[in-house]
Tab-separated table of C-alpha atoms (C1' of nucleotides) in Angstrom:
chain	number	residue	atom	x	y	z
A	134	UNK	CA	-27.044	4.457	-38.404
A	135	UNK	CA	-23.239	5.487	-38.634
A	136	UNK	CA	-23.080	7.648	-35.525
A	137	UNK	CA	-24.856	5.937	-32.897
A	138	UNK	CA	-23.717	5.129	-29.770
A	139	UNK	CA	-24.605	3.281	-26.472
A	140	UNK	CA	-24.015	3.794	-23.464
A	141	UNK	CA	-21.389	1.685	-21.059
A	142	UNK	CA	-20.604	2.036	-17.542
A	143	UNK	CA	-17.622	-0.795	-15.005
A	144	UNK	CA	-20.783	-0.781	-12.982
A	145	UNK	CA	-24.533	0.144	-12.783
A	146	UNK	CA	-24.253	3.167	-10.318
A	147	UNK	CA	-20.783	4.778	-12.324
A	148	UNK	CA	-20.584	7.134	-15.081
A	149	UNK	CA	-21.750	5.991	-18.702
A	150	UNK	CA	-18.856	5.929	-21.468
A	151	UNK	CA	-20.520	6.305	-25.246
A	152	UNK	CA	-19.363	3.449	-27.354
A	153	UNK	CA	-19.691	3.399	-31.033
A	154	UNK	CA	-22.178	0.874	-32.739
A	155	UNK	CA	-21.253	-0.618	-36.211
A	156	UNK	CA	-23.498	0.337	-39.492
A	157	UNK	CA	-25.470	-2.449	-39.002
A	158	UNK	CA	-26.326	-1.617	-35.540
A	159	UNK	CA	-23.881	-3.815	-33.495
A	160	UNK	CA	-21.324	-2.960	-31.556
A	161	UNK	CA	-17.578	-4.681	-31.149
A	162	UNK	CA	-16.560	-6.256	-28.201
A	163	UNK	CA	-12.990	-4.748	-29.103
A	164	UNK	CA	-15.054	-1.262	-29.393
A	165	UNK	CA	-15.767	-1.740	-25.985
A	166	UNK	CA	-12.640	-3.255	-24.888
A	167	UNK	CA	-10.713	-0.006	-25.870
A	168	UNK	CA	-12.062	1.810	-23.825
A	169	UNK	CA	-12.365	-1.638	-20.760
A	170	UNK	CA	-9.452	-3.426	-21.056
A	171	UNK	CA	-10.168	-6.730	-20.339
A	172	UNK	CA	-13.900	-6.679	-21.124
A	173	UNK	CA	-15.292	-10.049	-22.601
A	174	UNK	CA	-19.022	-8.824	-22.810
A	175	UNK	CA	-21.960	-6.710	-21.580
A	176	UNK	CA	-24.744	-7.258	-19.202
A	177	UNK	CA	-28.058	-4.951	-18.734
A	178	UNK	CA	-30.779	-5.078	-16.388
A	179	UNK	CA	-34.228	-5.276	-17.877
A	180	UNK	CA	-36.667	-3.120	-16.954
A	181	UNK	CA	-39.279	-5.208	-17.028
A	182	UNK	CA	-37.821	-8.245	-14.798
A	183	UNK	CA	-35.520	-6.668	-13.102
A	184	UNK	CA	-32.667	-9.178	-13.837
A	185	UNK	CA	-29.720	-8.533	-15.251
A	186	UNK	CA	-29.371	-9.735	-18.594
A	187	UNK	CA	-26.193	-10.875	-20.833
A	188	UNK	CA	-25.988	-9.355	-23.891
A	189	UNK	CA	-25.855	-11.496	-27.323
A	190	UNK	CA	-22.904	-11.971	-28.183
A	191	UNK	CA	-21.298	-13.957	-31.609
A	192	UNK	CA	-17.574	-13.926	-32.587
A	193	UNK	CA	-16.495	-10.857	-31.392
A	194	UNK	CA	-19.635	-8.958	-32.137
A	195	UNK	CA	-22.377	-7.700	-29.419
A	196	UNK	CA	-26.143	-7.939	-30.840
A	197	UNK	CA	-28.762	-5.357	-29.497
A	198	UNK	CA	-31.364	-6.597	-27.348
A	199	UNK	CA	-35.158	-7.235	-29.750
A	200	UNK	CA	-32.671	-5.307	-32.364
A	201	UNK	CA	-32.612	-2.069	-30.324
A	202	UNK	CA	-29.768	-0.959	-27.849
A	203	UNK	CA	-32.765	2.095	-26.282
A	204	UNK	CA	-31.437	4.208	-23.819
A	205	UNK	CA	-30.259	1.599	-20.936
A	206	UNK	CA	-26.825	1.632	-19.731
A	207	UNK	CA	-25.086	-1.267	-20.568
A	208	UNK	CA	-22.145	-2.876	-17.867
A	209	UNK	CA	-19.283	-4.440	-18.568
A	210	UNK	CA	-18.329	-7.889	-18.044
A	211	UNK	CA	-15.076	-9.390	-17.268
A	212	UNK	CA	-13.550	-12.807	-16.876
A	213	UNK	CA	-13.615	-14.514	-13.316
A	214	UNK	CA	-10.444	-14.348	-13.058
A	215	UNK	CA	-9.851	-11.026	-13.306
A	216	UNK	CA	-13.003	-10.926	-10.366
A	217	UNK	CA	-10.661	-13.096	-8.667
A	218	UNK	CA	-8.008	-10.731	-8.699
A	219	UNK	CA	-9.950	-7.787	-7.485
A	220	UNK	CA	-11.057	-9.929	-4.702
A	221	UNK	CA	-7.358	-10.658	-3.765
A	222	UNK	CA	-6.709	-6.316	-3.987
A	223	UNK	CA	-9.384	-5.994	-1.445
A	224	UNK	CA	-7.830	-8.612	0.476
A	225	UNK	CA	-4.494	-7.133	0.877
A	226	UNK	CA	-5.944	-3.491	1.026
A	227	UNK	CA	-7.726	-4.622	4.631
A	228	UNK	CA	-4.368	-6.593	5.603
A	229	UNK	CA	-2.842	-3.161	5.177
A	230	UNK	CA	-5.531	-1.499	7.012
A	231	UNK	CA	-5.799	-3.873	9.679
A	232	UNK	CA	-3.880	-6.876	10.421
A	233	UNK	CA	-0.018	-4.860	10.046
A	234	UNK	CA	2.016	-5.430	12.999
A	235	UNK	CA	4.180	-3.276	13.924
A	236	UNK	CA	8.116	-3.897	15.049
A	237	UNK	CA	10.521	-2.149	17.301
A	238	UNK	CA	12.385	0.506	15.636
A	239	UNK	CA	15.735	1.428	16.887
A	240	UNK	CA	16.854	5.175	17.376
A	241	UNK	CA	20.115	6.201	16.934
A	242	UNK	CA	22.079	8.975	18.379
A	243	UNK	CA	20.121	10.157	21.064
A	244	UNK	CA	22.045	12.748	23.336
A	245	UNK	CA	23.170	11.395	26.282
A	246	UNK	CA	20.544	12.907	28.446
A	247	UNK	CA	17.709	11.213	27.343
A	248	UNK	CA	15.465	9.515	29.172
A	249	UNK	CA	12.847	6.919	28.535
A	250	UNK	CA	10.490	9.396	29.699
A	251	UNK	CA	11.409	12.219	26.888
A	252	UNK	CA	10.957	8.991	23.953
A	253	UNK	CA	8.035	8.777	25.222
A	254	UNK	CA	7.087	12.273	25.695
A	255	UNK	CA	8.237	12.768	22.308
A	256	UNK	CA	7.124	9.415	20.177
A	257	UNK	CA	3.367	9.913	21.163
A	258	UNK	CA	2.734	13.216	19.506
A	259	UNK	CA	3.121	10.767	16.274
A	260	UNK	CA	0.515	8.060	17.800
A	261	UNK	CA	-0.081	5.542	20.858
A	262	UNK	CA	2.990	4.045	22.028
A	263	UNK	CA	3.500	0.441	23.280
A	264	UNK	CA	6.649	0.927	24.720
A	265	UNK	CA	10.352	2.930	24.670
A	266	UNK	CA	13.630	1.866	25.972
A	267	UNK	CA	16.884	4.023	26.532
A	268	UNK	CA	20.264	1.478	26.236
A	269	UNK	CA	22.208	1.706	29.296
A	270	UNK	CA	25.759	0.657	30.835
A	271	UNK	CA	24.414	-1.747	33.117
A	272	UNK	CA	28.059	-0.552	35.758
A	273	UNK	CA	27.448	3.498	35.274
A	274	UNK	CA	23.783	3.167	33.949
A	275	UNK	CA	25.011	5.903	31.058
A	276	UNK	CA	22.693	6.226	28.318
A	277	UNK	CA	24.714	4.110	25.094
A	278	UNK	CA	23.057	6.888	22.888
A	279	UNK	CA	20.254	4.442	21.064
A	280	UNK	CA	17.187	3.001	21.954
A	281	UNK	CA	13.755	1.368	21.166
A	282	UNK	CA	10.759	2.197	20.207
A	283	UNK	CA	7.088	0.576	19.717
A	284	UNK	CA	3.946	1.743	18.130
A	285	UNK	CA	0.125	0.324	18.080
A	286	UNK	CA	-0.461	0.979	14.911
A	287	UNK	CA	1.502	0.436	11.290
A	288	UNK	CA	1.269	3.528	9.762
A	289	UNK	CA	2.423	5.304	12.591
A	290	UNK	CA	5.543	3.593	12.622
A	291	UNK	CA	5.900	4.311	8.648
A	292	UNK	CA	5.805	7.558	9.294
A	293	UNK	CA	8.157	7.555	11.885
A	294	UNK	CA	10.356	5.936	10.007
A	295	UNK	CA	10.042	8.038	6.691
A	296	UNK	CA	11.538	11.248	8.921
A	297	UNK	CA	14.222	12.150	10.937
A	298	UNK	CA	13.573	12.713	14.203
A	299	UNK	CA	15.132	16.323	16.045
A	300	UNK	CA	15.253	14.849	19.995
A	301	UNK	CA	16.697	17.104	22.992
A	302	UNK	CA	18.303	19.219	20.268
A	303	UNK	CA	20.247	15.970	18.129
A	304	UNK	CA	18.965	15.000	14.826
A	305	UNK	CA	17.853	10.946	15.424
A	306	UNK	CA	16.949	8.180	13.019
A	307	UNK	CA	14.155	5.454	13.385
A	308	UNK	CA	15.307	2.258	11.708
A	309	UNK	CA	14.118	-1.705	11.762
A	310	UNK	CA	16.709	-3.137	13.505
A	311	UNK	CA	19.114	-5.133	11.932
A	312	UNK	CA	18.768	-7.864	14.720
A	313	UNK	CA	16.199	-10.079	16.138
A	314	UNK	CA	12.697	-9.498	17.040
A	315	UNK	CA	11.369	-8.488	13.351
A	316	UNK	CA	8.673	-10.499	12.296
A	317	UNK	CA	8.318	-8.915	8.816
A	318	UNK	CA	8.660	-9.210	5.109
A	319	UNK	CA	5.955	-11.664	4.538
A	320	UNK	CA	4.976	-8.922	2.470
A	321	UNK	CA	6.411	-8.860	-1.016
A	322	UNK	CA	3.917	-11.361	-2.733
A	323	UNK	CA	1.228	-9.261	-0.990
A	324	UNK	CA	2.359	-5.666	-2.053
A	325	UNK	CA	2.177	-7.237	-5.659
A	326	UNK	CA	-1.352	-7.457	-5.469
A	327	UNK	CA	-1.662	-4.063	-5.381
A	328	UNK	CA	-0.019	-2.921	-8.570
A	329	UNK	CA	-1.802	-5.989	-10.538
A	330	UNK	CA	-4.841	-3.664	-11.521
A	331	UNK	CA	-2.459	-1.694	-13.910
A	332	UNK	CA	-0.792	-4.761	-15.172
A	333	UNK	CA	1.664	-7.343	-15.392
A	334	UNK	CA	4.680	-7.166	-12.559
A	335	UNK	CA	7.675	-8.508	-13.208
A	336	UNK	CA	10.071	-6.940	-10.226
A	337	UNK	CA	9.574	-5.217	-6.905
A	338	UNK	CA	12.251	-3.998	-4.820
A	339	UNK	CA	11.483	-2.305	-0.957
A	340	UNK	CA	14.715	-0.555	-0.007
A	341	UNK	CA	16.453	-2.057	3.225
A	342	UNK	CA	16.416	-0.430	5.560
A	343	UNK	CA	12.961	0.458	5.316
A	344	UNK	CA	12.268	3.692	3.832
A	345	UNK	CA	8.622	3.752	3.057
A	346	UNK	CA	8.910	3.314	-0.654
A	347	UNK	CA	9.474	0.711	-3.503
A	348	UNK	CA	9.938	0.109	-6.863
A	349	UNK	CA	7.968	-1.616	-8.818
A	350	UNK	CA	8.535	-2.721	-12.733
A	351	UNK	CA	5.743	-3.491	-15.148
A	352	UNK	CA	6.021	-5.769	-18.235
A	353	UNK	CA	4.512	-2.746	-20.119
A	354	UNK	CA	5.736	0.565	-20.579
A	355	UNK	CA	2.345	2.558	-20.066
A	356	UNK	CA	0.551	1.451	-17.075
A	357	UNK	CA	-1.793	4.129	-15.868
A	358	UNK	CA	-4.106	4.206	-12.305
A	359	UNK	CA	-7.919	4.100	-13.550
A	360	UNK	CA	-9.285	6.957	-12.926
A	361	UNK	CA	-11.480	6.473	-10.133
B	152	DG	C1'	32.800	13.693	34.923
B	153	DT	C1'	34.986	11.780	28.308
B	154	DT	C1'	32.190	9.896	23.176
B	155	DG	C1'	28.694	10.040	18.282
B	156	DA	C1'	28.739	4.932	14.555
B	157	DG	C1'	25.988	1.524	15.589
B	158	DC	C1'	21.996	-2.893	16.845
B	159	DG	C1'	18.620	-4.759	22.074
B	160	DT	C1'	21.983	-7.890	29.833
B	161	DT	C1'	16.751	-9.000	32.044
DNA sequence: GTTGAGCGTT
């Protein structure tokens, strides 16, 4: 009975992991938290109900179903809150998806012969454009050398922000503007949400201006994406 | 008729 194993999968349809049993047949919840972190217990589905079943468990120590783990795959079990959390990635995984808005960017040092018709001509070969503007001296109606620029969708304004920009042979940048007409940075607590899967954060810092990056600090030193 | 870091007349 000293090399047996059973077999435990995060969920019924995912690939098995073999966990060591004890002599006596049982197997550790830490056993199976070593390779789960997190895990509190272990649930099966019995083949003759159909249900899902919890498995015993007793200070630590998981007890075989009618004294004989078989050949079922067993899935792990974690705390609500942790289900809580998940729910709250998935949350801010479709407000990144979906519900972004976008912001006028500003670009700097156009040439002076650019018109709102060459932005244009030029911004939508990244995605659909809402609208561009070319500053102007309201007397001469000379181009100032900036303008705006608006996107439909979020990520195509991150990655015209992430790049310079070569326009009518000058070298341009796409910035938020420092000014009005920003309705951003709600974000922060949300971004967090994200990086909570791999552990405790205690710091995250997004660049300004926007660069399409950030740092973010964990309260341990080995934090690793799960490999799925 | 010029210029080259910046921040938006409506």
């Amino acid at each position: 009975m000293s090399d047996m194993y059973i077999r435990v999968a995060e969920e019924e349809n995912e690939e098995p992991m073999e966990i060591p049993s004890e002599d006596d047949g049982t197997v550790l919840l830490s056993s199976v938290a070593a390779q789960f972190p997190g895990a509190c217990g272990l649930r099966y589905r019995n083949p003759e109900t159909q249900c899902m079943r919890g498995v015993r468990l007793v200070e630590g120590v998981l007890h075989a179903p009618e004294n004989d783990w078989g050949n079922l795959v067993y899935v792990v079990n974690y705390p609500k809150d942790n289900k809580r959390k998940m729910d709250e990635i998935e949350s801010a995984v479709k407000v990144k998806r979906g519900f972004q808005k976008t912001s006028d960017l500003i670009v700097l040092g156009l040439p002076w012969k650019t018109t709102e018709q060459d932005l244009k001509d030029y911004f939508t070969t990244f995605g659909e454009v809402i609208m561009v503007q070319v500053k102007r001296d309201t007397a001469t109606g000379n181009s100032k050398g900036f303008g705006f620029v608006r996107f439909t969708d979020y990520e195509t304004q991150t990655k015209v922000v992430s790049q310079r920009h070569m326009i009518d042979g000058r070298w341009c940048d796409c910035k938020l503007p420092n000014s009005k007409s920003s309705p951003d940075e709600p974000m922060r607590s949300r971004k967090i949400f994200y990086f909570m899967q791999y552990g405790e954060v205690t710091d995250v810092f997004i660049p300004k201006p926007f660069r399409a990056f950030a740092f973010v600090t964990f309260a341990d030193d080995q934090v690793w994406p799960s490999d799925k």
